[in-house]
Amino acid sequence: MMRYIWQDWFGLRGSIEQAIPIFLLRVVGVVVVIFVLNICVDVLRWLLLRGITVLVCRREKRMLDLSVIVPVYNVEDYLDGCMESLIGQTYEDFEIIVINDGSTDGSAVLCNKWAERDKRVRVFHQENKGLSAVRNRGLELAQGEYITWVDSDDYVDTFYLEKLLKAYESTGADMVMCSFYTDTDGLVEHRGKDLFPAEEIDRQTFLERLYVQGMYSVVWNKFLPRDAYGEIQFPAGRVFEDSSVMCQLTRNCKKITVIEEPPKKG
């Protein structure tokens, strides 16, 4: 009788010789099931983490399509107007890199205020090193696929970034540039209309106009891919530091699109 008692405990019937193989098979089956379940759990966990990572990366990419670099130095009377125009853009997925170059007025405080107001604003403070150093640092910090510049004493149209990006994508251009208005004590004039008519030009035409018309040498009305800058640096201590940089930027530009919808100069 004792021979069969333990078999009943495990739900087995028959002799020990018959019960042992069945018992071992059941144990192995349980082990296999547990092993498979563990694998399934690990796979599900990996897929979940993978999905979250991809989602985060996609969100970050949307936010970092474009970097707007804003050099700041003693512009407390104009900075709010500049930042207000950028924050209010119809195109929203971009970052604003604000670099305070050792301002001695209230600009630093205003920079920090805008960083607190909008998470897209990234503020950096440094000792006064000059505009070229600021631009070079801006390029180092930029995370966007495209780069454009806005001077801190200027303000831009609400559709500014949207129009630049659309022109770049729709025309297949290597660079997009635009004309500009001037705002003198409330008197707004389209001063850049004749200099920047809406058209498509090649690099040779651009360089010819750069040497004849100084406004072609500025970077604040240009829109380019981040890769176009490569290792290019703005020359330190040089006035009109934009000129040499623009010559280098256009080396690989076969097609340049000019649009009339401009920013506004303060």
PDB file of N, CA and C in Angstrom, residues 113-163:
ATOM      1  N   LYS A 113      14.225  85.201 -17.949  1.00  0.00           N
ATOM      2  CA  LYS A 113      12.760  85.265 -17.881  1.00  0.00           C
ATOM      3  C   LYS A 113      12.136  84.504 -19.041  1.00  0.00           C
ATOM      4  N   TRP A 114      12.702  84.650 -20.225  1.00  0.00           N
ATOM      5  CA  TRP A 114      12.150  83.959 -21.394  1.00  0.00           C
ATOM      6  C   TRP A 114      12.392  82.458 -21.332  1.00  0.00           C
ATOM      7  N   ALA A 115      13.492  82.059 -20.733  1.00  0.00           N
ATOM      8  CA  ALA A 115      13.755  80.622 -20.565  1.00  0.00           C
ATOM      9  C   ALA A 115      12.733  79.996 -19.625  1.00  0.00           C
ATOM     10  N   GLU A 116      12.328  80.747 -18.617  1.00  0.00           N
ATOM     11  CA  GLU A 116      11.311  80.255 -17.687  1.00  0.00           C
ATOM     12  C   GLU A 116       9.933  80.215 -18.342  1.00  0.00           C
ATOM     13  N   ARG A 117       9.702  81.110 -19.262  1.00  0.00           N
ATOM     14  CA  ARG A 117       8.390  81.219 -19.901  1.00  0.00           C
ATOM     15  C   ARG A 117       8.158  80.128 -20.947  1.00  0.00           C
ATOM     16  N   ASP A 118       9.206  79.749 -21.676  1.00  0.00           N
ATOM     17  CA  ASP A 118       9.029  78.787 -22.766  1.00  0.00           C
ATOM     18  C   ASP A 118      10.177  77.774 -22.745  1.00  0.00           C
ATOM     19  N   LYS A 119       9.847  76.504 -22.708  1.00  0.00           N
ATOM     20  CA  LYS A 119      10.861  75.445 -22.598  1.00  0.00           C
ATOM     21  C   LYS A 119      11.727  75.325 -23.841  1.00  0.00           C
ATOM     22  N   ARG A 120      11.321  75.912 -24.941  1.00  0.00           N
ATOM     23  CA  ARG A 120      12.129  75.861 -26.162  1.00  0.00           C
ATOM     24  C   ARG A 120      13.323  76.810 -26.106  1.00  0.00           C
ATOM     25  N   VAL A 121      13.304  77.723 -25.152  1.00  0.00           N
ATOM     26  CA  VAL A 121      14.372  78.716 -25.028  1.00  0.00           C
ATOM     27  C   VAL A 121      15.493  78.166 -24.155  1.00  0.00           C
ATOM     28  N   ARG A 122      16.687  78.110 -24.717  1.00  0.00           N
ATOM     29  CA  ARG A 122      17.876  77.672 -23.979  1.00  0.00           C
ATOM     30  C   ARG A 122      18.815  78.866 -23.848  1.00  0.00           C
ATOM     31  N   VAL A 123      19.104  79.257 -22.619  1.00  0.00           N
ATOM     32  CA  VAL A 123      19.900  80.464 -22.372  1.00  0.00           C
ATOM     33  C   VAL A 123      21.287  80.098 -21.869  1.00  0.00           C
ATOM     34  N   PHE A 124      22.287  80.792 -22.394  1.00  0.00           N
ATOM     35  CA  PHE A 124      23.667  80.580 -21.973  1.00  0.00           C
ATOM     36  C   PHE A 124      24.311  81.950 -21.741  1.00  0.00           C
ATOM     37  N   HIS A 125      25.024  82.054 -20.626  1.00  0.00           N
ATOM     38  CA  HIS A 125      25.694  83.302 -20.280  1.00  0.00           C
ATOM     39  C   HIS A 125      27.211  83.097 -20.353  1.00  0.00           C
ATOM     40  N   GLN A 126      27.904  84.105 -20.840  1.00  0.00           N
ATOM     41  CA  GLN A 126      29.365  84.021 -20.909  1.00  0.00           C
ATOM     42  C   GLN A 126      29.962  85.413 -20.772  1.00  0.00           C
ATOM     43  N   GLU A 127      31.254  85.451 -20.489  1.00  0.00           N
ATOM     44  CA  GLU A 127      31.950  86.730 -20.470  1.00  0.00           C
ATOM     45  C   GLU A 127      31.990  87.283 -21.882  1.00  0.00           C
ATOM     46  N   ASN A 128      32.105  88.608 -21.974  1.00  0.00           N
ATOM     47  CA  ASN A 128      32.092  89.237 -23.293  1.00  0.00           C
ATOM     48  C   ASN A 128      33.280  88.769 -24.136  1.00  0.00           C
ATOM     49  N   LYS A 129      32.944  88.140 -25.275  1.00  0.00           N
ATOM     50  CA  LYS A 129      33.975  87.627 -26.182  1.00  0.00           C
ATOM     51  C   LYS A 129      33.797  88.109 -27.613  1.00  0.00           C
ATOM     52  N   GLY A 130      32.715  88.815 -27.869  1.00  0.00           N
ATOM     53  CA  GLY A 130      32.494  89.304 -29.218  1.00  0.00           C
ATOM     54  C   GLY A 130      31.510  88.450 -29.995  1.00  0.00           C
ATOM     55  N   LEU A 131      30.982  89.024 -31.070  1.00  0.00           N
ATOM     56  CA  LEU A 131      29.917  88.385 -31.829  1.00  0.00           C
ATOM     57  C   LEU A 131      30.352  87.067 -32.481  1.00  0.00           C
ATOM     58  N   SER A 132      31.554  87.014 -33.007  1.00  0.00           N
ATOM     59  CA  SER A 132      32.016  85.779 -33.649  1.00  0.00           C
ATOM     60  C   SER A 132      32.042  84.619 -32.665  1.00  0.00           C
ATOM     61  N   ALA A 133      32.543  84.880 -31.461  1.00  0.00           N
ATOM     62  CA  ALA A 133      32.596  83.834 -30.440  1.00  0.00           C
ATOM     63  C   ALA A 133      31.195  83.359 -30.074  1.00  0.00           C
ATOM     64  N   VAL A 134      30.254  84.299 -30.029  1.00  0.00           N
ATOM     65  CA  VAL A 134      28.868  83.949 -29.724  1.00  0.00           C
ATOM     66  C   VAL A 134      28.290  83.065 -30.821  1.00  0.00           C
ATOM     67  N   ARG A 135      28.511  83.445 -32.068  1.00  0.00           N
ATOM     68  CA  ARG A 135      27.986  82.650 -33.176  1.00  0.00           C
ATOM     69  C   ARG A 135      28.604  81.252 -33.194  1.00  0.00           C
ATOM     70  N   ASN A 136      29.893  81.170 -32.943  1.00  0.00           N
ATOM     71  CA  ASN A 136      30.557  79.868 -32.930  1.00  0.00           C
ATOM     72  C   ASN A 136      30.023  78.979 -31.815  1.00  0.00           C
ATOM     73  N   ARG A 137      29.775  79.566 -30.667  1.00  0.00           N
ATOM     74  CA  ARG A 137      29.216  78.775 -29.571  1.00  0.00           C
ATOM     75  C   ARG A 137      27.796  78.338 -29.892  1.00  0.00           C
ATOM     76  N   GLY A 138      27.061  79.217 -30.554  1.00  0.00           N
ATOM     77  CA  GLY A 138      25.706  78.859 -30.952  1.00  0.00           C
ATOM     78  C   GLY A 138      25.689  77.640 -31.856  1.00  0.00           C
ATOM     79  N   LEU A 139      26.623  77.585 -32.784  1.00  0.00           N
ATOM     80  CA  LEU A 139      26.712  76.426 -33.678  1.00  0.00           C
ATOM     81  C   LEU A 139      27.058  75.160 -32.902  1.00  0.00           C
ATOM     82  N   GLU A 140      27.910  75.292 -31.897  1.00  0.00           N
ATOM     83  CA  GLU A 140      28.275  74.133 -31.076  1.00  0.00           C
ATOM     84  C   GLU A 140      27.076  73.611 -30.292  1.00  0.00           C
ATOM     85  N   LEU A 141      26.228  74.518 -29.840  1.00  0.00           N
ATOM     86  CA  LEU A 141      25.102  74.138 -28.992  1.00  0.00           C
ATOM     87  C   LEU A 141      23.874  73.693 -29.792  1.00  0.00           C
ATOM     88  N   ALA A 142      23.791  74.100 -31.038  1.00  0.00           N
ATOM     89  CA  ALA A 142      22.593  73.845 -31.845  1.00  0.00           C
ATOM     90  C   ALA A 142      22.363  72.351 -32.042  1.00  0.00           C
ATOM     91  N   GLN A 143      21.134  71.929 -31.842  1.00  0.00           N
ATOM     92  CA  GLN A 143      20.754  70.537 -32.017  1.00  0.00           C
ATOM     93  C   GLN A 143      19.802  70.337 -33.194  1.00  0.00           C
ATOM     94  N   GLY A 144      19.444  71.415 -33.852  1.00  0.00           N
ATOM     95  CA  GLY A 144      18.491  71.331 -34.939  1.00  0.00           C
ATOM     96  C   GLY A 144      19.103  70.856 -36.244  1.00  0.00           C
ATOM     97  N   GLU A 145      18.255  70.364 -37.115  1.00  0.00           N
ATOM     98  CA  GLU A 145      18.685  69.929 -38.437  1.00  0.00           C
ATOM     99  C   GLU A 145      18.979  71.129 -39.335  1.00  0.00           C
ATOM    100  N   TYR A 146      18.330  72.266 -39.026  1.00  0.00           N
ATOM    101  CA  TYR A 146      18.531  73.492 -39.793  1.00  0.00           C
ATOM    102  C   TYR A 146      18.915  74.624 -38.852  1.00  0.00           C
ATOM    103  N   ILE A 147      19.606  75.618 -39.419  1.00  0.00           N
ATOM    104  CA  ILE A 147      20.079  76.752 -38.631  1.00  0.00           C
ATOM    105  C   ILE A 147      19.602  78.059 -39.258  1.00  0.00           C
ATOM    106  N   THR A 148      19.114  78.964 -38.427  1.00  0.00           N
ATOM    107  CA  THR A 148      18.888  80.337 -38.866  1.00  0.00           C
ATOM    108  C   THR A 148      19.222  81.253 -37.696  1.00  0.00           C
ATOM    109  N   TRP A 149      19.432  82.516 -38.001  1.00  0.00           N
ATOM    110  CA  TRP A 149      19.887  83.484 -37.004  1.00  0.00           C
ATOM    111  C   TRP A 149      18.895  84.644 -36.915  1.00  0.00           C
ATOM    112  N   VAL A 150      18.712  85.168 -35.712  1.00  0.00           N
ATOM    113  CA  VAL A 150      17.907  86.370 -35.520  1.00  0.00           C
ATOM    114  C   VAL A 150      18.669  87.278 -34.560  1.00  0.00           C
ATOM    115  N   ASP A 151      18.978  88.479 -35.017  1.00  0.00           N
ATOM    116  CA  ASP A 151      19.649  89.431 -34.131  1.00  0.00           C
ATOM    117  C   ASP A 151      18.679  89.880 -33.048  1.00  0.00           C
ATOM    118  N   SER A 152      19.205  90.097 -31.855  1.00  0.00           N
ATOM    119  CA  SER A 152      18.346  90.360 -30.703  1.00  0.00           C
ATOM    120  C   SER A 152      17.716  91.743 -30.702  1.00  0.00           C
ATOM    121  N   ASP A 153      18.132  92.627 -31.605  1.00  0.00           N
ATOM    122  CA  ASP A 153      17.458  93.936 -31.718  1.00  0.00           C
ATOM    123  C   ASP A 153      16.504  93.941 -32.906  1.00  0.00           C
ATOM    124  N   ASP A 154      16.216  92.764 -33.460  1.00  0.00           N
ATOM    125  CA  ASP A 154      15.263  92.620 -34.560  1.00  0.00           C
ATOM    126  C   ASP A 154      14.043  91.842 -34.101  1.00  0.00           C
ATOM    127  N   TYR A 155      13.002  91.848 -34.920  1.00  0.00           N
ATOM    128  CA  TYR A 155      11.869  90.951 -34.690  1.00  0.00           C
ATOM    129  C   TYR A 155      11.420  90.419 -36.039  1.00  0.00           C
ATOM    130  N   VAL A 156      10.709  89.295 -36.029  1.00  0.00           N
ATOM    131  CA  VAL A 156      10.377  88.610 -37.276  1.00  0.00           C
ATOM    132  C   VAL A 156       8.879  88.425 -37.424  1.00  0.00           C
ATOM    133  N   ASP A 157       8.471  88.208 -38.660  1.00  0.00           N
ATOM    134  CA  ASP A 157       7.071  87.963 -38.979  1.00  0.00           C
ATOM    135  C   ASP A 157       6.601  86.660 -38.331  1.00  0.00           C
ATOM    136  N   THR A 158       5.331  86.581 -38.019  1.00  0.00           N
ATOM    137  CA  THR A 158       4.768  85.401 -37.353  1.00  0.00           C
ATOM    138  C   THR A 158       4.972  84.124 -38.174  1.00  0.00           C
ATOM    139  N   PHE A 159       4.985  84.239 -39.497  1.00  0.00           N
ATOM    140  CA  PHE A 159       5.124  83.085 -40.374  1.00  0.00           C
ATOM    141  C   PHE A 159       6.567  82.884 -40.849  1.00  0.00           C
ATOM    142  N   TYR A 160       7.487  83.597 -40.247  1.00  0.00           N
ATOM    143  CA  TYR A 160       8.877  83.625 -40.721  1.00  0.00           C
ATOM    144  C   TYR A 160       9.481  82.227 -40.885  1.00  0.00           C
ATOM    145  N   LEU A 161       9.528  81.456 -39.819  1.00  0.00           N
ATOM    146  CA  LEU A 161      10.155  80.133 -39.868  1.00  0.00           C
ATOM    147  C   LEU A 161       9.387  79.176 -40.772  1.00  0.00           C
ATOM    148  N   GLU A 162       8.086  79.250 -40.713  1.00  0.00           N
ATOM    149  CA  GLU A 162       7.266  78.379 -41.555  1.00  0.00           C
ATOM    150  C   GLU A 162       7.545  78.637 -43.032  1.00  0.00           C
ATOM    151  N   LYS A 163       7.643  79.901 -43.415  1.00  0.00           N
ATOM    152  CA  LYS A 163       7.884  80.243 -44.823  1.00  0.00           C
ATOM    153  C   LYS A 163       9.280  79.818 -45.275  1.00  0.00           C
TER     154      LYS A 163
END
